[in-house]
Tab-separated table of C-alpha atoms in Angstrom:
chain	number	residue	atom	x	y	z
A	1493	MET	CA	82.003	128.991	131.135
A	1494	THR	CA	84.170	131.263	133.236
A	1495	LEU	CA	86.544	133.850	131.784
A	1496	LEU	CA	89.392	131.544	132.790
A	1497	GLY	CA	88.934	129.412	129.684
A	1498	GLN	CA	87.623	131.926	127.196
A	1499	ASN	CA	90.740	131.944	124.985
A	1500	LEU	CA	91.324	128.194	124.760
A	1501	LYS	CA	92.070	126.922	121.251
A	1502	ILE	CA	92.718	123.427	119.991
A	1503	ASN	CA	95.709	122.287	117.942
A	1504	GLY	CA	94.195	122.065	114.462
A	1505	ASP	CA	97.213	120.406	112.838
A	1506	ARG	CA	97.259	117.672	115.476
A	1507	LEU	CA	93.540	117.024	115.039
A	1508	TRP	CA	93.887	116.756	111.268
A	1509	ASN	CA	96.905	114.473	111.528
A	1510	SER	CA	94.946	112.184	113.853
A	1511	LEU	CA	92.091	112.006	111.340
A	1512	MET	CA	94.532	111.099	108.589
A	1513	ASP	CA	96.301	108.502	110.745
A	1514	MET	CA	93.001	106.807	111.597
A	1515	ALA	CA	92.074	106.858	107.892
A	1516	LYS	CA	95.094	104.649	107.146
A	1517	ILE	CA	93.271	101.815	108.915
A	1518	GLY	CA	90.747	100.111	106.667
A	1519	PRO	CA	91.366	102.168	103.535
A	1520	GLY	CA	88.695	102.065	100.849
A	1521	VAL	CA	89.292	101.627	97.150
A	1522	ALA	CA	88.597	105.257	96.233
A	1523	GLY	CA	90.174	107.371	98.967
A	1524	GLY	CA	87.740	106.719	101.801
A	1525	ASN	CA	87.428	103.953	104.360
A	1526	ASN	CA	85.999	100.474	104.800
A	1527	ARG	CA	86.243	99.915	108.532
A	1528	GLN	CA	82.991	98.110	109.214
A	1529	THR	CA	82.038	97.271	112.761
A	1530	LEU	CA	83.701	94.285	114.481
A	1531	THR	CA	86.039	93.605	111.576
A	1532	ASN	CA	89.781	93.274	112.016
A	1533	GLU	CA	90.088	96.870	110.822
A	1534	ASP	CA	87.639	98.049	113.465
A	1535	GLY	CA	89.721	96.275	116.091
A	1536	GLU	CA	92.880	97.965	114.833
A	1537	GLY	CA	91.233	101.389	114.866
A	1538	ARG	CA	90.053	100.811	118.421
A	1539	ARG	CA	93.559	99.887	119.555
A	1540	LEU	CA	94.992	103.060	118.037
A	1541	PHE	CA	92.335	105.161	119.770
A	1542	GLN	CA	93.048	103.408	123.069
A	1543	THR	CA	96.774	104.053	122.718
A	1544	TRP	CA	96.213	107.743	122.064
A	1545	CYS	CA	93.884	108.037	125.069
A	1546	GLU	CA	96.229	106.226	127.428
A	1547	GLU	CA	99.067	108.523	126.316
A	1548	GLN	CA	96.929	111.341	127.726
A	1549	GLY	CA	96.622	109.602	131.078
A	1550	CYS	CA	93.056	108.433	130.525
A	1551	THR	CA	91.605	105.220	131.893
A	1552	MET	CA	89.740	103.118	129.323
A	1553	GLY	CA	86.498	101.375	130.160
A	1554	VAL	CA	84.819	98.886	127.816
A	1555	ASP	CA	81.298	97.598	128.301
A	1556	GLN	CA	79.610	94.373	127.208
A	1557	MET	CA	78.656	95.909	123.846
A	1558	GLY	CA	82.221	96.999	123.129
A	1559	ASN	CA	81.503	100.684	123.776
A	1560	MET	CA	84.750	102.459	124.725
A	1561	PHE	CA	84.984	105.167	127.412
A	1562	ALA	CA	88.230	107.149	127.853
A	1563	ARG	CA	88.042	109.115	131.110
A	1564	ARG	CA	89.951	112.223	132.143
A	1565	ASP	CA	89.364	112.744	135.853
A	1566	GLY	CA	87.814	115.878	137.270
A	1567	VAL	CA	88.620	117.609	140.543
A	1568	ASP	CA	85.296	116.620	142.115
A	1569	THR	CA	85.249	112.829	142.415
A	1570	THR	CA	81.481	112.881	143.046
A	1571	ALA	CA	80.571	114.954	139.964
A	1572	LEU	CA	78.959	113.188	137.020
A	1573	PRO	CA	81.130	113.199	133.877
A	1574	VAL	CA	80.497	115.188	130.723
A	1575	TYR	CA	80.596	112.758	127.800
A	1576	VAL	CA	81.559	113.444	124.200
A	1577	GLY	CA	81.959	111.095	121.286
A	1578	SER	CA	80.549	109.303	118.286
A	1579	HIS	CA	81.763	106.215	116.379
A	1580	LEU	CA	84.803	104.858	114.546
A	1581	ASP	CA	83.044	102.278	112.337
A	1582	THR	CA	82.316	103.188	108.719
A	1583	GLN	CA	80.139	102.238	105.804
A	1584	PRO	CA	81.590	99.682	103.322
A	1585	THR	CA	82.360	102.659	101.074
A	1586	GLY	CA	82.565	105.295	103.784
A	1587	GLY	CA	84.451	108.513	104.269
A	1588	LYS	CA	87.199	109.549	106.662
A	1589	TYR	CA	85.106	111.869	108.859
A	1590	ASP	CA	81.615	110.436	109.463
A	1591	GLY	CA	81.659	109.615	113.174
A	1592	VAL	CA	85.436	109.717	113.379
A	1593	LEU	CA	85.525	113.509	113.728
A	1594	GLY	CA	83.335	113.267	116.815
A	1595	VAL	CA	85.594	110.727	118.504
A	1596	LEU	CA	88.922	112.310	117.610
A	1597	GLY	CA	87.553	115.801	118.225
A	1598	GLY	CA	86.816	114.591	121.752
A	1599	LEU	CA	90.372	113.272	122.027
A	1600	GLU	CA	91.727	116.624	120.883
A	1601	ILE	CA	89.794	118.296	123.711
A	1602	LEU	CA	91.600	116.110	126.226
A	1603	ARG	CA	94.950	116.798	124.601
A	1604	THR	CA	94.315	120.547	124.659
A	1605	LEU	CA	93.308	120.558	128.329
A	1606	ASN	CA	96.387	118.510	129.208
A	1607	ASP	CA	98.680	120.779	127.192
A	1608	LEU	CA	97.449	123.798	129.151
A	1609	ASN	CA	97.048	121.972	132.470
A	1610	VAL	CA	93.377	122.952	132.641
A	1611	LYS	CA	91.414	121.220	135.369
A	1612	THR	CA	87.660	120.706	135.375
A	1613	LYS	CA	85.218	120.014	138.156
A	1614	HIS	CA	83.486	117.250	136.207
A	1615	PRO	CA	85.374	114.373	134.573
A	1616	ILE	CA	85.300	114.310	130.760
A	1617	VAL	CA	84.804	111.009	128.953
A	1618	VAL	CA	85.380	110.410	125.236
A	1619	THR	CA	83.234	107.612	123.822
A	1620	ASN	CA	83.389	105.327	120.791
A	1621	PHE	CA	80.022	103.619	120.326
A	1622	THR	CA	79.933	100.217	118.620
A	1623	ASN	CA	78.036	99.625	115.361
A	1624	GLU	CA	76.562	103.059	114.787
A	1625	GLU	CA	76.357	102.522	111.040
A	1626	GLY	CA	74.269	99.351	111.139
A	1627	THR	CA	75.412	98.143	107.733
A	1628	ARG	CA	76.921	94.884	108.948
A	1629	PHE	CA	74.584	94.291	111.887
A	1630	ALA	CA	71.161	95.956	111.709
A	1631	PRO	CA	69.857	98.152	113.203
A	1632	ALA	CA	71.984	101.266	113.252
A	1633	MET	CA	73.081	102.764	116.596
A	1634	LEU	CA	72.841	99.277	118.059
A	1635	ALA	CA	75.196	99.629	121.040
A	1636	SER	CA	74.064	103.111	122.051
A	1637	GLY	CA	70.529	101.717	121.823
A	1638	VAL	CA	71.396	99.017	124.342
A	1639	PHE	CA	73.099	101.645	126.528
A	1640	ALA	CA	69.912	103.750	126.517
A	1641	GLY	CA	67.653	100.779	127.205
A	1642	ILE	CA	66.053	100.748	123.757
A	1643	HIS	CA	67.321	97.239	122.928
A	1644	GLU	CA	68.011	94.240	125.114
A	1645	LYS	CA	71.648	93.193	125.199
A	1646	GLU	CA	70.865	89.541	124.436
A	1647	TRP	CA	68.759	90.566	121.445
A	1648	ALA	CA	71.658	92.673	120.167
A	1649	TYR	CA	74.064	89.777	120.656
A	1650	GLU	CA	71.931	87.651	118.317
A	1651	ARG	CA	72.070	90.061	115.361
A	1652	ARG	CA	73.676	88.392	112.324
A	1653	ASP	CA	75.583	89.811	109.385
A	1654	ALA	CA	75.110	88.777	105.742
A	1655	GLU	CA	77.347	85.746	106.307
A	1656	GLY	CA	75.351	84.618	109.330
A	1657	LYS	CA	77.978	85.613	111.881
A	1658	LEU	CA	76.674	86.619	115.302
A	1659	PHE	CA	77.379	90.072	116.715
A	1660	VAL	CA	78.553	88.668	120.046
A	1661	ASP	CA	80.903	86.173	118.385
A	1662	GLU	CA	82.543	88.877	116.307
A	1663	LEU	CA	82.817	91.168	119.332
A	1664	LYS	CA	84.696	88.397	121.142
A	1665	ARG	CA	86.814	87.547	118.108
A	1666	ILE	CA	88.306	91.029	117.771
A	1667	GLY	CA	88.884	91.238	121.524
A	1668	TRP	CA	86.503	94.044	122.479
A	1669	LEU	CA	83.892	92.286	124.594
A	1670	GLY	CA	84.180	94.211	127.859
A	1671	ASP	CA	82.824	93.255	131.257
A	1672	GLU	CA	81.222	96.571	132.225
A	1673	ILE	CA	77.415	96.456	132.467
A	1674	VAL	CA	75.919	98.369	129.559
A	1675	GLY	CA	74.167	101.581	130.564
A	1676	LYS	CA	75.365	101.697	134.169
A	1677	ARG	CA	77.222	104.959	133.520
A	1678	LYS	CA	75.429	108.184	134.410
A	1679	MET	CA	76.083	111.364	132.451
A	1680	HIS	CA	75.980	115.021	133.403
A	1681	ALA	CA	75.661	115.845	129.690
A	1682	PHE	CA	76.530	114.385	126.283
A	1683	PHE	CA	77.760	116.218	123.176
A	1684	GLU	CA	78.288	114.713	119.727
A	1685	LEU	CA	80.247	116.489	117.004
A	1686	HIS	CA	79.480	115.250	113.489
A	1687	ILE	CA	79.737	116.288	109.873
A	1688	GLU	CA	76.366	117.458	108.570
A	1689	GLN	CA	75.996	114.738	105.900
A	1690	GLY	CA	73.884	117.231	103.995
A	1691	PRO	CA	74.390	120.382	101.893
A	1692	ILE	CA	72.695	123.065	104.007
A	1693	LEU	CA	75.620	124.499	106.008
A	1694	GLU	CA	77.894	124.769	102.989
A	1695	ALA	CA	75.138	126.319	100.868
A	1696	GLN	CA	74.324	128.838	103.605
A	1697	LYS	CA	78.025	129.507	104.221
A	1698	LYS	CA	77.727	128.691	107.932
A	1699	ASP	CA	80.544	127.313	110.053
A	1700	ILE	CA	78.424	125.541	112.654
A	1701	GLY	CA	75.118	123.711	112.736
A	1702	ILE	CA	73.364	123.852	116.119
A	1703	VAL	CA	71.255	120.702	116.073
A	1704	THR	CA	67.973	121.263	117.866
A	1705	HIS	CA	66.097	118.176	116.671
A	1706	GLY	CA	66.713	114.859	114.950
A	1707	GLN	CA	64.469	113.288	112.354
A	1708	GLY	CA	62.667	110.141	113.299
A	1709	LEU	CA	63.027	107.191	110.990
A	1710	ARG	CA	61.618	103.797	110.154
A	1711	TRP	CA	63.485	100.993	108.416
A	1712	ILE	CA	60.985	98.525	106.977
A	1713	GLN	CA	62.345	95.416	105.302
A	1714	VAL	CA	60.000	94.275	102.571
A	1715	THR	CA	60.086	90.757	101.104
A	1716	ILE	CA	58.135	90.150	97.896
A	1717	THR	CA	57.877	86.549	96.721
A	1718	GLY	CA	56.848	85.475	93.245
A	1719	LYS	CA	57.989	82.592	91.052
A	1720	PRO	CA	61.392	82.322	89.350
A	1721	ALA	CA	61.007	81.251	85.732
A	1722	HIS	CA	62.766	81.446	82.367
A	1723	THR	CA	62.713	84.974	80.943
A	1724	GLY	CA	62.466	83.752	77.357
A	1725	SER	CA	59.822	81.052	77.555
A	1726	THR	CA	57.390	82.374	80.192
A	1727	PRO	CA	54.488	84.407	78.709
A	1728	MET	CA	54.152	87.892	80.110
A	1729	GLN	CA	50.657	87.349	81.432
A	1730	MET	CA	51.749	84.211	83.320
A	1731	ARG	CA	54.656	85.741	85.190
A	1732	ARG	CA	54.865	86.343	88.936
A	1733	ASN	CA	57.724	88.832	88.777
A	1734	ALA	CA	58.955	89.861	92.228
A	1735	GLY	CA	61.339	92.391	90.690
A	1736	LEU	CA	58.524	94.184	88.905
A	1737	GLY	CA	56.487	94.201	92.103
A	1738	MET	CA	59.415	95.790	93.908
A	1739	ALA	CA	59.751	98.449	91.192
A	1740	ARG	CA	56.111	99.436	91.582
A	1741	VAL	CA	56.395	99.600	95.363
A	1742	LEU	CA	59.530	101.748	95.137
A	1743	THR	CA	57.719	104.192	92.860
A	1744	MET	CA	55.045	104.366	95.534
A	1745	VAL	CA	57.667	105.057	98.244
A	1746	ASP	CA	58.871	108.076	96.283
A	1747	GLU	CA	55.328	109.379	95.809
A	1748	ILE	CA	54.520	108.947	99.514
A	1749	ALA	CA	57.598	110.883	100.626
A	1750	LEU	CA	57.016	113.666	98.104
A	1751	SER	CA	53.480	114.121	99.403
A	1752	HIS	CA	55.008	115.327	102.691
A	1753	ALA	CA	57.638	117.627	101.133
A	1754	PRO	CA	59.886	119.327	101.966
A	1755	HIS	CA	60.948	117.699	105.252
A	1756	ALA	CA	59.987	114.053	104.715
A	1757	VAL	CA	62.188	111.663	102.734
A	1758	GLY	CA	61.979	108.064	101.615
A	1759	ALA	CA	63.976	105.588	99.559
A	1760	ALA	CA	65.293	102.031	99.502
A	1761	GLY	CA	69.064	101.708	99.702
A	1762	HIS	CA	69.453	97.988	100.420
A	1763	ILE	CA	68.109	95.697	97.682
A	1764	ASP	CA	68.575	91.982	97.007
A	1765	ILE	CA	67.067	90.142	94.046
A	1766	SER	CA	67.032	86.362	93.789
A	1767	PRO	CA	68.174	84.401	91.906
A	1768	ASN	CA	69.784	87.480	90.293
A	1769	SER	CA	70.466	85.726	86.985
A	1770	ARG	CA	70.234	87.343	83.546
A	1771	ASN	CA	67.717	84.877	82.160
A	1772	VAL	CA	65.605	84.157	85.252
A	1773	ILE	CA	62.564	86.188	86.279
A	1774	PRO	CA	63.147	87.317	89.880
A	1775	GLY	CA	61.433	85.025	92.359
A	1776	THR	CA	62.236	87.065	95.448
A	1777	ALA	CA	62.946	90.728	96.118
A	1778	VAL	CA	64.118	91.913	99.533
A	1779	PHE	CA	64.595	95.622	100.134
A	1780	THR	CA	64.591	98.054	103.037
A	1781	VAL	CA	62.474	101.208	102.882
A	1782	ASP	CA	63.876	104.173	104.826
A	1783	PHE	CA	61.282	106.803	105.794
A	1784	ARG	CA	62.312	109.908	107.768
A	1785	SER	CA	60.613	113.022	109.112
A	1786	PRO	CA	60.889	115.342	112.138
A	1787	GLU	CA	57.166	114.714	112.756
A	1788	LEU	CA	55.984	111.414	114.214
A	1789	SER	CA	52.543	111.690	112.610
A	1790	VAL	CA	54.139	111.987	109.178
A	1791	ILE	CA	56.303	108.910	109.737
A	1792	GLU	CA	53.268	106.915	110.823
A	1793	ASP	CA	51.282	108.081	107.790
A	1794	MET	CA	54.063	107.119	105.371
A	1795	GLU	CA	54.442	103.732	107.039
A	1796	ASN	CA	50.717	102.941	106.905
A	1797	ARG	CA	50.393	104.041	103.287
A	1798	LEU	CA	53.311	101.786	102.369
A	1799	PHE	CA	51.683	98.795	104.036
A	1800	ASP	CA	48.303	99.363	102.388
A	1801	GLY	CA	49.605	100.302	98.954
A	1802	ALA	CA	52.234	97.562	98.696
A	1803	ARG	CA	49.742	94.892	99.738
A	1804	GLN	CA	47.369	96.112	97.015
A	1805	VAL	CA	50.117	96.038	94.369
A	1806	CYS	CA	51.150	92.512	95.284
A	1807	GLN	CA	47.577	91.254	95.446
A	1808	GLU	CA	46.954	92.496	91.905
A	1809	MET	CA	50.174	90.831	90.679
A	1810	GLU	CA	49.597	87.555	92.572
A	1811	LEU	CA	52.703	88.102	94.683
A	1812	ASP	CA	53.216	87.427	98.377
A	1813	ILE	CA	54.543	90.215	100.595
A	1814	ASN	CA	55.924	90.411	104.110
A	1815	PHE	CA	57.033	93.416	106.219
A	1816	GLU	CA	59.552	93.497	109.057
A	1817	LYS	CA	60.532	96.593	111.021
A	1818	VAL	CA	64.315	96.297	111.313
A	1819	GLY	CA	65.129	99.693	112.806
A	1820	GLY	CA	63.836	103.092	113.721
A	1821	PHE	CA	63.271	105.729	116.343
A	1822	ASP	CA	60.908	108.611	116.976
A	1823	PRO	CA	61.867	112.233	116.290
A	1824	VAL	CA	64.234	113.750	118.859
A	1825	ALA	CA	64.209	117.127	120.618
A	1826	PHE	CA	67.626	117.810	122.149
A	1827	ASP	CA	68.192	119.364	125.577
A	1828	PRO	CA	67.723	123.171	125.666
A	1829	GLY	CA	70.571	123.641	128.156
A	1830	CYS	CA	73.061	121.728	126.035
A	1831	ILE	CA	71.835	123.492	122.896
A	1832	ASN	CA	72.456	126.829	124.613
A	1833	ALA	CA	75.971	125.712	125.537
A	1834	VAL	CA	76.677	125.045	121.857
A	1835	ARG	CA	75.106	128.344	120.829
A	1836	ASN	CA	77.113	130.261	123.455
A	1837	ALA	CA	80.333	128.623	122.297
A	1838	ALA	CA	79.746	129.449	118.632
A	1839	GLU	CA	78.913	133.076	119.455
A	1840	HIS	CA	81.875	133.457	121.818
A	1841	LEU	CA	84.289	132.098	119.208
A	1842	GLY	CA	82.832	134.238	116.418
A	1843	TYR	CA	81.719	131.359	114.207
A	1844	SER	CA	78.662	131.787	112.018
A	1845	SER	CA	75.931	129.303	112.870
A	1846	MET	CA	72.362	128.242	112.224
A	1847	ASP	CA	69.869	125.840	113.757
A	1848	LEU	CA	69.540	122.458	112.058
A	1849	ILE	CA	67.353	119.381	112.147
A	1850	SER	CA	69.537	116.318	111.665
A	1851	GLY	CA	68.407	114.226	108.731
A	1852	ALA	CA	70.468	111.218	109.815
A	1853	GLY	CA	70.355	109.009	112.872
A	1854	HIS	CA	73.137	109.357	115.434
A	1855	ASP	CA	74.114	107.821	118.769
A	1856	ALA	CA	73.076	111.121	120.352
A	1857	CYS	CA	69.473	110.352	119.386
A	1858	TRP	CA	69.483	107.394	121.806
A	1859	ILE	CA	71.653	108.980	124.501
A	1860	ASN	CA	69.179	111.871	124.581
A	1861	ARG	CA	66.796	109.394	126.266
A	1862	VAL	CA	69.052	109.042	129.327
A	1863	ALA	CA	71.064	112.282	129.555
A	1864	PRO	CA	70.906	115.958	128.510
A	1865	THR	CA	72.268	115.898	124.961
A	1866	ALA	CA	73.055	118.140	122.007
A	1867	MET	CA	74.829	117.869	118.659
A	1868	ILE	CA	77.237	120.127	116.790
A	1869	MET	CA	77.646	119.875	113.028
A	1870	CYS	CA	80.233	121.162	110.608
A	1871	PRO	CA	79.789	121.378	106.825
A	1872	CYS	CA	80.890	118.709	104.371
A	1873	VAL	CA	81.671	119.311	100.701
A	1874	ASP	CA	78.525	119.098	98.534
A	1875	GLY	CA	76.750	117.490	101.486
A	1876	LEU	CA	78.265	114.161	100.459
A	1877	SER	CA	78.555	111.362	103.031
A	1878	HIS	CA	78.391	107.554	103.161
A	1879	ASN	CA	80.662	107.854	100.151
A	1880	GLU	CA	84.419	107.571	99.770
A	1881	ALA	CA	84.471	111.063	98.253
A	1882	GLU	CA	83.206	112.529	101.571
A	1883	GLU	CA	85.336	115.579	102.398
A	1884	ILE	CA	85.645	118.420	104.890
A	1885	THR	CA	88.229	121.187	105.279
A	1886	PRO	CA	90.689	121.472	108.170
A	1887	ASP	CA	89.085	124.813	109.057
A	1888	TRP	CA	85.653	123.187	109.388
A	1889	ALA	CA	87.112	120.467	111.595
A	1890	VAL	CA	88.761	123.083	113.825
A	1891	ALA	CA	85.612	125.191	114.115
A	1892	GLY	CA	83.460	122.233	115.107
A	1893	THR	CA	85.989	120.949	117.627
A	1894	GLU	CA	86.549	124.354	119.225
A	1895	VAL	CA	82.793	124.810	119.656
A	1896	LEU	CA	82.702	121.310	121.144
A	1897	LEU	CA	85.522	122.225	123.535
A	1898	HIS	CA	83.804	125.341	124.844
A	1899	ALA	CA	80.364	123.722	125.082
A	1900	VAL	CA	81.894	120.874	127.092
A	1901	LEU	CA	83.741	123.299	129.361
A	1902	GLU	CA	80.527	125.188	130.100
A	1903	LYS	CA	79.141	121.949	131.502
A	1904	ALA	CA	82.369	120.512	132.942
A	1905	GLU	CA	83.311	123.806	134.709
A	1906	ILE	CA	86.924	124.942	134.713
A	1907	VAL	CA	88.572	124.981	138.119
A	1908	ALA	CA	91.140	127.693	138.854
């Protein structure tokens, strides 16, 4: 970045007020948010974001997956845009910052540049990707995956939620089915600002996480089928207890992940038991195992050991078992040039920083396949996320957004 923009600062109060205004849409029951993708609340949040962007003179594009693109023109009409963004959808019991900081931090960049009448060679585009969370429609990062060519659009359209509703039908219902072809946009670079969703930055007392890599992950849905029967009148040795089979497999998941400590993790966060009655032995257990590691060989080892071990458990217990891969991606190495832009910005602004490997999946992990990409992280209190108690400080939000601003300007190039 040239000296021309070295002293640029964002308006921290405005950024924080925008975060709080967005949090009023889809409030949770315990101070967070429930603004799941393609719900009425998601539609309302999108409209507010669109209004804010149009007030800044941006044009809004919407593609056939509902991805939103707010464009601030550059001086050079032939230059590829620099993109920033994340997502506005939340978990059912989500916080106010996961994803949202990345979108509204991008908006604050545009507001700051407009306030100071700063022109850039490259256009800047702020993006809201649809269905990053993946809780209503699996898998996560669905729309950015279609954008990057990982998923077929028609396959994504056929994803169903727990009530059997189709993704495409809900996209139409809330009015955000655009006509732009997904993935046709070309990017000069992409930056995503996000809360860490882990405890490392706060524990190390660092302002900024410079994300160099992203963990790979596998989501494996496991279905164990036994025989529902009366809990009081069925002898222990004659039971085909799917719930017990699940418990033994979950113990195995923990052991597998621990064998690759400290960087590998594994757990099951989504569990359904049927018929889920107090006096009926479970006949079916459906759960999703989440394995993650920055090393592909480790992910593959954990996956294979799950398959072999779970089959053995179920064979011994006379249970049937089925596996379905419902999501996942390989480990990610972000672009060195974009990483350096983030590092330069943090150093220039005097913020303490450290390199990080992201333990969570993000839209940037897919966009990295089609454009030079990097991520910036700020701390969150106690590393807590995907929880209504998720919290950050205004100072952390400002630091992350100012680093985002200067990293973007290094790539977008200020014009005198």
